[in-house]
Tab-separated table of C-alpha atoms in Angstrom:
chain	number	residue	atom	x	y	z
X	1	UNK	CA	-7.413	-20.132	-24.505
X	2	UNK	CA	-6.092	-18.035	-21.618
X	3	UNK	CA	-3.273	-16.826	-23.765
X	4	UNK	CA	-6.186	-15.544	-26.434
X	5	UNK	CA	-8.196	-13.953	-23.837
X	6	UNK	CA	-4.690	-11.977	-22.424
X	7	UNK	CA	-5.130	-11.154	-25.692
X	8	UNK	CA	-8.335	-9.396	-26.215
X	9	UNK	CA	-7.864	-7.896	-22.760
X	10	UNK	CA	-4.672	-6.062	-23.923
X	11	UNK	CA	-5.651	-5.526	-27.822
X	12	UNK	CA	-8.883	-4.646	-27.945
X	13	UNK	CA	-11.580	-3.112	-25.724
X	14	UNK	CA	-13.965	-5.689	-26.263
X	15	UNK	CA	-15.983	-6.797	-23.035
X	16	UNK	CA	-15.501	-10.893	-22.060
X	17	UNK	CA	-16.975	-13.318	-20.252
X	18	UNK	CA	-14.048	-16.049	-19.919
X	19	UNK	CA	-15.878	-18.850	-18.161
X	20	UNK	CA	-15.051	-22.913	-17.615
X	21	UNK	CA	-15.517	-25.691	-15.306
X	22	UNK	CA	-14.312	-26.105	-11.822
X	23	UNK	CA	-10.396	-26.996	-12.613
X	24	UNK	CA	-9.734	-25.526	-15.693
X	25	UNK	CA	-7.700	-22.143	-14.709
X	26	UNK	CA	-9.963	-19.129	-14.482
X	27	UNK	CA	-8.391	-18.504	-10.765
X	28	UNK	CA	-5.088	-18.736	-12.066
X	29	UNK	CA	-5.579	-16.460	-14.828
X	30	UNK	CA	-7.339	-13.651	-12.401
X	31	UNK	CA	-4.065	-13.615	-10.552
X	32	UNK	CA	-1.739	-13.849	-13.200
X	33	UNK	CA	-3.445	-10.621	-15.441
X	34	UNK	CA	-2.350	-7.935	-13.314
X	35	UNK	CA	0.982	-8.602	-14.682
X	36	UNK	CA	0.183	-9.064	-17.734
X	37	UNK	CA	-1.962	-6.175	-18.773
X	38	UNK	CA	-0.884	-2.884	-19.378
X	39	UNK	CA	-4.239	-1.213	-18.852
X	40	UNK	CA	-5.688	0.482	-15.565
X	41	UNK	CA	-8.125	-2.257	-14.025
X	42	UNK	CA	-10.143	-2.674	-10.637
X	43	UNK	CA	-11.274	-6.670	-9.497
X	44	UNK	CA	-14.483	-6.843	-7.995
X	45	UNK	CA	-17.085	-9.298	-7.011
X	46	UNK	CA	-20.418	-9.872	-5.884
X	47	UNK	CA	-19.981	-10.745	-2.547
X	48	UNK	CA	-17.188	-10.011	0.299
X	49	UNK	CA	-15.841	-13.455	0.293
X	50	UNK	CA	-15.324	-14.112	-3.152
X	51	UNK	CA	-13.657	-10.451	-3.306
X	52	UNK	CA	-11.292	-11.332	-0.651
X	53	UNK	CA	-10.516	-14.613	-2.736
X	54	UNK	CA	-9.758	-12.200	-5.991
X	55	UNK	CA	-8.086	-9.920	-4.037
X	56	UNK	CA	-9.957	-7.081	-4.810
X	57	UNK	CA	-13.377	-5.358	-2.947
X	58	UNK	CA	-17.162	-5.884	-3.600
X	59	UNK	CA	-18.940	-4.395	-6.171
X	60	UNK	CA	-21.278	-2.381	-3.583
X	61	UNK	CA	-18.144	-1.076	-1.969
X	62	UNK	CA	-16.596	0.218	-5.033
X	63	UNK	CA	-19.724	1.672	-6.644
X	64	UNK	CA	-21.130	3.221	-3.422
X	65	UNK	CA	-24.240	1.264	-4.531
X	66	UNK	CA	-27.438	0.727	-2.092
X	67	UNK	CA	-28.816	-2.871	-1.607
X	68	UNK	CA	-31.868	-3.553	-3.307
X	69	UNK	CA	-32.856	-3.560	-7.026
X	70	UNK	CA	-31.788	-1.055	-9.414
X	71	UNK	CA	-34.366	0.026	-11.624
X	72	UNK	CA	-32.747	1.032	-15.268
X	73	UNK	CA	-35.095	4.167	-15.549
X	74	UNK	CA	-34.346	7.811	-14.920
X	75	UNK	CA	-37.458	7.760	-12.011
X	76	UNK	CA	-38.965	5.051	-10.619
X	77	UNK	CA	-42.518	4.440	-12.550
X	78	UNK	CA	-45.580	5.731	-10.385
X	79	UNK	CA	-46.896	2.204	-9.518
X	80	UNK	CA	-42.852	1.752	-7.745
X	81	UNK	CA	-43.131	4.144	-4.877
X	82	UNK	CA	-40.985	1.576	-2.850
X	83	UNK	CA	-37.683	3.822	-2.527
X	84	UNK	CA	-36.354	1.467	0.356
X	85	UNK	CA	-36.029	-1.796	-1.628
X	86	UNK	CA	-36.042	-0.328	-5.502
X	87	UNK	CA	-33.816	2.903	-6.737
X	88	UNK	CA	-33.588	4.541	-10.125
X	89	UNK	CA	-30.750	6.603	-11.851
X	90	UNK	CA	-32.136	9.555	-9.927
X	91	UNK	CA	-31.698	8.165	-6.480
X	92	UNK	CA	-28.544	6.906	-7.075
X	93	UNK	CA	-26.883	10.097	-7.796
X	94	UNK	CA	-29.190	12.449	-5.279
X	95	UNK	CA	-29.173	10.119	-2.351
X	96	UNK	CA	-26.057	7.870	-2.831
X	97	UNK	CA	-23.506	10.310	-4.716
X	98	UNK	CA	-19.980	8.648	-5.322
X	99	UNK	CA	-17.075	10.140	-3.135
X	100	UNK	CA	-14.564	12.157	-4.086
X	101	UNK	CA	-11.620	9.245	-3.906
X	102	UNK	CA	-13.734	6.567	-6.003
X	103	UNK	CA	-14.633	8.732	-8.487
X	104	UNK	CA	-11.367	9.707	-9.193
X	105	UNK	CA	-10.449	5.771	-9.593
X	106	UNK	CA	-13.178	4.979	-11.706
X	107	UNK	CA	-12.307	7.924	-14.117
X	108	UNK	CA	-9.230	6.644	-14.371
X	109	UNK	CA	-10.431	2.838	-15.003
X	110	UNK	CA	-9.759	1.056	-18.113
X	111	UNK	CA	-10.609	-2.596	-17.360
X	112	UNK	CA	-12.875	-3.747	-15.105
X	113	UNK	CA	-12.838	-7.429	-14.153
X	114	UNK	CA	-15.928	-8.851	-12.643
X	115	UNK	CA	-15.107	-12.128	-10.720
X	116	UNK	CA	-17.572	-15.111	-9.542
X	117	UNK	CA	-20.402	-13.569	-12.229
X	118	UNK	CA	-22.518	-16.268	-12.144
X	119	UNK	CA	-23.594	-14.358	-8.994
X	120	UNK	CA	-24.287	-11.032	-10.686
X	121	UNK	CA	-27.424	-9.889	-11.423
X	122	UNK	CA	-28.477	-7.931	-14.052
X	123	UNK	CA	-29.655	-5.216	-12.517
X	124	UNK	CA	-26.476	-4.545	-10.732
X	125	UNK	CA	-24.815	-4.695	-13.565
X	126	UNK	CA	-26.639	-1.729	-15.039
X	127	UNK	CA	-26.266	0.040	-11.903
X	128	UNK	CA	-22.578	0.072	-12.504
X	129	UNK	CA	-23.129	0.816	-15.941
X	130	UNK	CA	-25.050	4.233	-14.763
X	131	UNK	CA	-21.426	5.163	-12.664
X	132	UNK	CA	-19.447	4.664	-15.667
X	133	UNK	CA	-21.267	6.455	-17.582
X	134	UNK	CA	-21.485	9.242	-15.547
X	135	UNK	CA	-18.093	9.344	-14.165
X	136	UNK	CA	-16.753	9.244	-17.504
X	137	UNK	CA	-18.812	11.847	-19.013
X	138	UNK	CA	-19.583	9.257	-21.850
X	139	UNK	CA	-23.251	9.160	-21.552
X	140	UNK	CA	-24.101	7.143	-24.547
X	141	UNK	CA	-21.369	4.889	-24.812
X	142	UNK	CA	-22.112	1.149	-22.582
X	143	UNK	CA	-19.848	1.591	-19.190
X	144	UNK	CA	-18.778	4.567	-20.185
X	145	UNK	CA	-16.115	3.296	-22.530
X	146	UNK	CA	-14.570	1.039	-19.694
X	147	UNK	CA	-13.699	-2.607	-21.023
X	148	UNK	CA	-15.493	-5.535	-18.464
X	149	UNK	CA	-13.890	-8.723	-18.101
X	150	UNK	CA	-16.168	-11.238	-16.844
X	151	UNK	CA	-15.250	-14.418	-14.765
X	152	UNK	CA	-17.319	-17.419	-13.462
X	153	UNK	CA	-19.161	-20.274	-14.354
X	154	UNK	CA	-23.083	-20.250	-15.050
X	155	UNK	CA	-23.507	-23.528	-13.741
X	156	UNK	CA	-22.338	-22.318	-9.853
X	157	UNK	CA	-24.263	-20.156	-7.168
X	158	UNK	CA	-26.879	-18.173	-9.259
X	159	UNK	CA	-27.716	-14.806	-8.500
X	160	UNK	CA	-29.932	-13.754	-5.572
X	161	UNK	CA	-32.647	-12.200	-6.000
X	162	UNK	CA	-36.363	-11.795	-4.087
X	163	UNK	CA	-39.502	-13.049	-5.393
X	164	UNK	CA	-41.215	-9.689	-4.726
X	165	UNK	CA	-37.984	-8.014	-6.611
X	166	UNK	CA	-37.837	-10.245	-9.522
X	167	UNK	CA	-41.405	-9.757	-9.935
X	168	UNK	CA	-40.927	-5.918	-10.618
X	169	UNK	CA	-37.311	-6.597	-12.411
X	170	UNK	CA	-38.777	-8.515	-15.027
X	171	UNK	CA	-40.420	-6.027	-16.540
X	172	UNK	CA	-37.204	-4.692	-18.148
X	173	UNK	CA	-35.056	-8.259	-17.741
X	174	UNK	CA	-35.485	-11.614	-19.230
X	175	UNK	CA	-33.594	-13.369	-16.812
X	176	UNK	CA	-31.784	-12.115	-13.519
X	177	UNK	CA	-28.097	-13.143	-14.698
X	178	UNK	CA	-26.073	-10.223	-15.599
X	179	UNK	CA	-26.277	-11.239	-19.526
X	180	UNK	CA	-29.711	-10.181	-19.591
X	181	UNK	CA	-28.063	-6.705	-18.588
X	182	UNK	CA	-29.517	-3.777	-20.513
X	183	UNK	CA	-26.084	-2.137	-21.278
X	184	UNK	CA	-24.760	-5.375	-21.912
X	185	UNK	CA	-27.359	-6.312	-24.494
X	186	UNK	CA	-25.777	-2.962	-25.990
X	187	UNK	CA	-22.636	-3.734	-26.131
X	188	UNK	CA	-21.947	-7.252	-26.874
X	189	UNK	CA	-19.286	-9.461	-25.403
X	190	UNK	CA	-16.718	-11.860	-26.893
X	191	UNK	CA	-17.607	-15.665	-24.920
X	192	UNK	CA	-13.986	-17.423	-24.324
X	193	UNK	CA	-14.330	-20.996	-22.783
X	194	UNK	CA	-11.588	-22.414	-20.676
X	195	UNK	CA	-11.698	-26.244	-21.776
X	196	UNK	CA	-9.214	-28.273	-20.291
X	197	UNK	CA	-9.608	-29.582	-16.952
X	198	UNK	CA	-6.023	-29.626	-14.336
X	199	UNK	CA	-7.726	-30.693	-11.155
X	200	UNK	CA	-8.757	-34.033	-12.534
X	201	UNK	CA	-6.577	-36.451	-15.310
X	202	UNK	CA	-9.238	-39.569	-15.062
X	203	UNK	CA	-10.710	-38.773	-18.518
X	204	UNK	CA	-13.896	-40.934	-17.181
X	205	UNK	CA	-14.780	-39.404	-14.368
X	206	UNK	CA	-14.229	-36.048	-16.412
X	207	UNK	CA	-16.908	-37.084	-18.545
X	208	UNK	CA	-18.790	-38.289	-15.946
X	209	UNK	CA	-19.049	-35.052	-13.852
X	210	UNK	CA	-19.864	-33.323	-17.816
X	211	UNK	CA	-22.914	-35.328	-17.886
X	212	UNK	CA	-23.972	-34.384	-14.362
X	213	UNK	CA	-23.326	-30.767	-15.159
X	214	UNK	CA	-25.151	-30.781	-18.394
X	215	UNK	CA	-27.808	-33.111	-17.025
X	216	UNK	CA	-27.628	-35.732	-19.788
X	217	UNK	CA	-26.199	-38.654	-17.343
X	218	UNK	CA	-26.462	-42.485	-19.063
X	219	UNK	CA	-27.273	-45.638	-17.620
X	220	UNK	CA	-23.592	-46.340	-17.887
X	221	UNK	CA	-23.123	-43.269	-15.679
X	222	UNK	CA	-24.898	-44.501	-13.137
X	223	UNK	CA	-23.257	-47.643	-13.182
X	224	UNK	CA	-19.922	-46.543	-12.762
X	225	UNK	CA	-21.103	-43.760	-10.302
X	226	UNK	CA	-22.381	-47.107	-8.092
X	227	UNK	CA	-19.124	-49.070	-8.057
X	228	UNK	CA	-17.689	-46.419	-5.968
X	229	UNK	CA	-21.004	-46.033	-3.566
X	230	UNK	CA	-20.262	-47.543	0.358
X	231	UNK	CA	-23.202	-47.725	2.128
X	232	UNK	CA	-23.565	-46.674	6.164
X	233	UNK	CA	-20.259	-44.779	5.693
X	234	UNK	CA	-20.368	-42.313	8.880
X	235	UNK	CA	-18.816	-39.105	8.650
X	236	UNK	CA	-17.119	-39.320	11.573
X	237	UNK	CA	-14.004	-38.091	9.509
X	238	UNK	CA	-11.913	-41.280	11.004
X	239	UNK	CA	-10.923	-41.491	7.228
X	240	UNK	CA	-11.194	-38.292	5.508
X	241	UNK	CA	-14.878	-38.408	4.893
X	242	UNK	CA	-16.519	-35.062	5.033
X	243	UNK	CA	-20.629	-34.695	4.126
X	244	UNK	CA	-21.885	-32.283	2.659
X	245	UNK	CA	-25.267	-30.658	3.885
X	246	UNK	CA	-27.404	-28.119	3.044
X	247	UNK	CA	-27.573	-25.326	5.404
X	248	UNK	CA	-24.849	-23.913	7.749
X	249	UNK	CA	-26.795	-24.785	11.268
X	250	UNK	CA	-26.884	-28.038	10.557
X	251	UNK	CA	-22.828	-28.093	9.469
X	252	UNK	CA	-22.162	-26.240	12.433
X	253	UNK	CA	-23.852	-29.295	14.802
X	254	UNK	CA	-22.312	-31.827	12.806
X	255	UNK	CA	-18.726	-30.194	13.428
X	256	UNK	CA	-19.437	-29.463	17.554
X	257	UNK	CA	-20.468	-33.534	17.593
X	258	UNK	CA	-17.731	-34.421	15.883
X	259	UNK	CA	-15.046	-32.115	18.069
X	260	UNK	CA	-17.262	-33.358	21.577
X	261	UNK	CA	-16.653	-36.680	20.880
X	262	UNK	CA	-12.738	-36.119	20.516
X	263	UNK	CA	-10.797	-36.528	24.051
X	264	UNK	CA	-8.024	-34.050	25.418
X	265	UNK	CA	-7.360	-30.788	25.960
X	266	UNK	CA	-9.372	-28.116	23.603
X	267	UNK	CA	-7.360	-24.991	22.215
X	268	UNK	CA	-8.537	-21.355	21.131
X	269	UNK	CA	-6.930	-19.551	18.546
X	270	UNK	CA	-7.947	-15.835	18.157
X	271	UNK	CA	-7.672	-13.711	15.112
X	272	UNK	CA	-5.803	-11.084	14.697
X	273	UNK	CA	-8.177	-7.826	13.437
X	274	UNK	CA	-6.508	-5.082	12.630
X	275	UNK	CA	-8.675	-2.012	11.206
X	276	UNK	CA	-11.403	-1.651	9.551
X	277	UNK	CA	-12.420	-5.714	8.606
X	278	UNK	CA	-16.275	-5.965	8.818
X	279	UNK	CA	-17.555	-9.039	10.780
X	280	UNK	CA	-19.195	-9.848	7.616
X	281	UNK	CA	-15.980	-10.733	5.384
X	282	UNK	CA	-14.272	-12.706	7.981
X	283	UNK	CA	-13.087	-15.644	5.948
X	284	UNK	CA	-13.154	-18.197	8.618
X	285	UNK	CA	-13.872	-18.276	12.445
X	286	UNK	CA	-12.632	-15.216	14.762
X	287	UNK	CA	-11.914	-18.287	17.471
X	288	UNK	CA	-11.078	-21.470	16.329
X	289	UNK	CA	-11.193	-24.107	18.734
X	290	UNK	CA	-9.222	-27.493	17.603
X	291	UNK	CA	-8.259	-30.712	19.104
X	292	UNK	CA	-6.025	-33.289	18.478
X	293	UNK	CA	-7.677	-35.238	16.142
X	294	UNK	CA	-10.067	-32.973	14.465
X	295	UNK	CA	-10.298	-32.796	11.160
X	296	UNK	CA	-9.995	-29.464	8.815
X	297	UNK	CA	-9.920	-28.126	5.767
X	298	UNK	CA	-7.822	-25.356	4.295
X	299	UNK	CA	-9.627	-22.313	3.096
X	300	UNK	CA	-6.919	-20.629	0.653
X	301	UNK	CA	-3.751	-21.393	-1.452
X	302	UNK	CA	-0.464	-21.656	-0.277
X	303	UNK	CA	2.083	-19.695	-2.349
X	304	UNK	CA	4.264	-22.424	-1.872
X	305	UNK	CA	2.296	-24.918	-2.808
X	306	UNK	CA	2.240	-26.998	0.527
X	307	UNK	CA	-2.037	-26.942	0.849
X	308	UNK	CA	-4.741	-25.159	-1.736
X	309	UNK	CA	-8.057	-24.371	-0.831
X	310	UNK	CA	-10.309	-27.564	0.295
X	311	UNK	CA	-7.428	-29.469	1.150
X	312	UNK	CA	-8.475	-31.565	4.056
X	313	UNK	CA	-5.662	-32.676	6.823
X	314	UNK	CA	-5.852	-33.720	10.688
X	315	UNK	CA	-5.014	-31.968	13.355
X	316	UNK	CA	-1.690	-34.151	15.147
X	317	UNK	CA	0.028	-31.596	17.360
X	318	UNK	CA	-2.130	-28.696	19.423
X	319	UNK	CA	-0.221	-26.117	21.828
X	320	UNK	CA	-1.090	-22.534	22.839
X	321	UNK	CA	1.230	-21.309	19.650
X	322	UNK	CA	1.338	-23.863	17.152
X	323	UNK	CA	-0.760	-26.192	15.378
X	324	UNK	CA	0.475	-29.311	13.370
X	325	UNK	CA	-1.664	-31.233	10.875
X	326	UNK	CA	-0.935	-34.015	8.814
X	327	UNK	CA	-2.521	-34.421	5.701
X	328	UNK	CA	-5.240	-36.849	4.743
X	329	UNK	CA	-4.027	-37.481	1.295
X	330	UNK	CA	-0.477	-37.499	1.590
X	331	UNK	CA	-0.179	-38.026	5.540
X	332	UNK	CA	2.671	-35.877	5.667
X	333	UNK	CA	3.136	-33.259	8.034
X	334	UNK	CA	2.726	-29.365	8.104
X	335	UNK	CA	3.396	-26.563	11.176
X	336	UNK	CA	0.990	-24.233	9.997
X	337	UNK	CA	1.326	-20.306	9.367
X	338	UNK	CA	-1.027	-17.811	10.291
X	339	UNK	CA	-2.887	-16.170	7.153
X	340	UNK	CA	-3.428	-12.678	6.244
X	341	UNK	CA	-6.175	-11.466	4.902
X	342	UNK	CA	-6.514	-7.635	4.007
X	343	UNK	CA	-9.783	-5.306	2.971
X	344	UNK	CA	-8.817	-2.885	0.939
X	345	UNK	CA	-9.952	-0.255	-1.437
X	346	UNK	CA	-8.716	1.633	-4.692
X	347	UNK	CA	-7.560	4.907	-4.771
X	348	UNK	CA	-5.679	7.117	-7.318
X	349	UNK	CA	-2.435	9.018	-6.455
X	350	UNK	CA	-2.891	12.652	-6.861
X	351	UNK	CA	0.533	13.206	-8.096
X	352	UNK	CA	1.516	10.284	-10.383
X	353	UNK	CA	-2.211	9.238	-11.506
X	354	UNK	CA	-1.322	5.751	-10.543
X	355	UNK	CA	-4.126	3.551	-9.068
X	356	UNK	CA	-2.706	2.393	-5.580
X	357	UNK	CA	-4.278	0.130	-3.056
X	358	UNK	CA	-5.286	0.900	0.158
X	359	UNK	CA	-4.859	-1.569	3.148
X	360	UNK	CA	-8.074	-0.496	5.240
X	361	UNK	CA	-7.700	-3.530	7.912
X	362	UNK	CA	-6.257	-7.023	8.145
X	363	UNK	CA	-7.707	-10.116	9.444
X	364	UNK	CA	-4.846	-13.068	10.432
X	365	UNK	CA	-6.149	-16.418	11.215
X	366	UNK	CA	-4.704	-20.030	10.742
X	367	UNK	CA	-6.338	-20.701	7.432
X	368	UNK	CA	-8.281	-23.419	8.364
X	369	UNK	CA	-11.982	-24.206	9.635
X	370	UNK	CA	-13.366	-27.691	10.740
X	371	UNK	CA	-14.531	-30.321	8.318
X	372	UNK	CA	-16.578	-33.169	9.265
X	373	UNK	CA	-19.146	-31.511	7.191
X	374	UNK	CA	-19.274	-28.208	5.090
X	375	UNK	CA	-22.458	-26.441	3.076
X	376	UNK	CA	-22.291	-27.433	-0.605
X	377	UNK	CA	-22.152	-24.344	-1.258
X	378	UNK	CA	-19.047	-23.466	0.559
X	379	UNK	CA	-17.750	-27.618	-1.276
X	380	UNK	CA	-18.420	-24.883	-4.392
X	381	UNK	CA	-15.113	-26.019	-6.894
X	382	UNK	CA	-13.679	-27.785	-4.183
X	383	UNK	CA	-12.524	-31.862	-4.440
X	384	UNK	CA	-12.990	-34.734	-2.302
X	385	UNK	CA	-11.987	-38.384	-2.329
X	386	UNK	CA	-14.842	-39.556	0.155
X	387	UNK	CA	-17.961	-37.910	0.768
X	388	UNK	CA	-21.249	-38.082	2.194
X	389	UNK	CA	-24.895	-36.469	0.712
């Protein structure tokens, strides 16, 4: 199914939304298209973390768009006089006009690939739609001609979106998700589901976790799900247990317990910010403080292969240049590397009409962050052998 939807990308100028379950490639095909496509193309994503994980810049960065909602009307109607929180076509292009250098790379655009989408709301969506159009002088033409590849899974993080703003945004939208997009609606988009799972082989517990997803679990689900429950299992992370809460304070304590309780000599590592790299997009702590003993996770893929993203390991060896873990899973052992992780925009060479990318700052960091307990939404597409609720 990949194969088909390298396909449509390079064939036709159809717009996609190539979605799938946790495990099932839509990562590895983001990073393996920009070799494979001939056409022009831009990767952006809803928020600053998942664009730093594509390896391309946020939407609002790109676009030059305000935060709030985007009302898909020429002026805002007279009972909207809100101009803070809503904006119209108007107010986009009077009071937040695109810059010379991004309109010159989204004139040149011919694919635009949307990443983590389940994320994207509507209304954005036809906010970009407006810049296309109007960048590419093809006013009546969805996007202004531009192909959109989309990429996510419904069933993750939906979009967010106000009470007080969704109850103005649904007089034009049936649903905040970016299918219920205006331009979209237009348009039309060819649906391409990734189907076969790599992350797991236990065909089981594949259909188990189907069942959970679609919410049609069995008795027999249950059952099974049970065999494997161990009651008053602390998370103490003696054993590679993490647990999984619900808000970041409370992940934060858990972690600082879990480090107090450890014995010897605590380390600081500081990041290394180069440039422009907004507080906001730092993918894990600016000081990291480890132990021997403490247990983390990694939070990106190794080229070589040696740790992927949720990977959990132990800290063994702690000095004021090097850290060692050892992994849970495998217990062997790794020196780690510091990480670098760039923000960057698109720009077009005035010369050879190439789009280039421009490094705007680095951050470098062990990539690592403690994990005796995590969010569940940060355990988003990530796997664990033990865990506790």
């Amino acid at each position: 199914m990949a194969s088909l939807a390298t396909r449509f990308v390079n064939s036709t100028a159809q717009h996609i939304f190539l979605t799938g379950k946790a495990g099932t490639g839509k990562t590895t095909f983001l990073r393996s298209l920009g070799g494979l496509t001939h056409k022009r193309h831009l990767i952006v994503a809803p928020t600053g973390i998942a664009a730093l994980n594509a390896k391309g810049v946020t939407i609002h960065s790109q676009f030059l768009l305000p935060f709030g909602a985007f009302i898909p009307e020429r002026t805002l109607p007279d009972d909207i006089a809100d101009y803070g929180r809503f904006h119209d076509r108007d107010t986009l292009n009077r009071r937040h006009p695109l810059n010379a250098l991004r309109r010159s790379v989204l004139a040149a655009l011919d694919l635009l690939i949307i990443d983590e989408v389940s994320m994207l709301r509507a209304d954005l969506l036809d906010a970009i739609d407006h810049r296309l159009r109007n960048v590419k002088r093809e006013y009546h033409v969805p996007f202004g001609g531009v192909q959109l590849l989309f990429i996510g899974d419904l069933f993750q993080l939906p979009p967010v979106i106000k009470d007080e703003e969704w109850s103005v945004l649904r007089r034009w939208y049936d649903a905040p998700h970016f299918f219920a997009s205006l331009a979209l609606k237009q348009a039309g988009y060819v649906h391409i589901e990734l189907d076969k799972i790599f992350r797991q082989r236990d065909e089981r517990f594949i259909g188990i976790l189907n069942n959970l997803r679609n919410n049609t679990v069995t008795e027999q689900d249950v059952a099974e799900l049970n065999r494997h429950y161990r009651p008053n299992k602390e998370g103490d992370g003696r054993d590679g247990v993490i647990t999984l809460t619900t808000h970041n304070h409370t992940a934060d304590a858990l972690n600082q317990q879990a480090m107090d309780r450890l014995k010897g000599k605590a380390y600081r590592y500081e990041a290394r910010v180069v440039g422009d790299f907004p507080e906001s997009m730092y993918p894990v702590q600016s000081e990291l403080e480890l132990k021997v003993g403490a247990q983390v996770m990694f939070v990106r893929n190794d080229a070589d292969k040696a740790y992927f993203n949720g990977k959990l390991a132990r800290v063994t060896e702690v000095d004021k240049e090097d850290v060692t873990v050892e992994m849970v899973e495998e217990g062997t052992s790794y020196k780690l590397k510091r990480e670098v992780w760039e923000n960057k925009r698109y720009m077009l060479d005035p010369v050879t009409k190439e789009q280039e990318e421009e490094v705007l700052g680095t951050f470098e960091q062990y990539p690592i962050k403690l994990a005796w307990a995590i969010t569940v939404h940060k355990s988003q597409g990530l796997t664990f052998d033990r865990a506790v609720i």
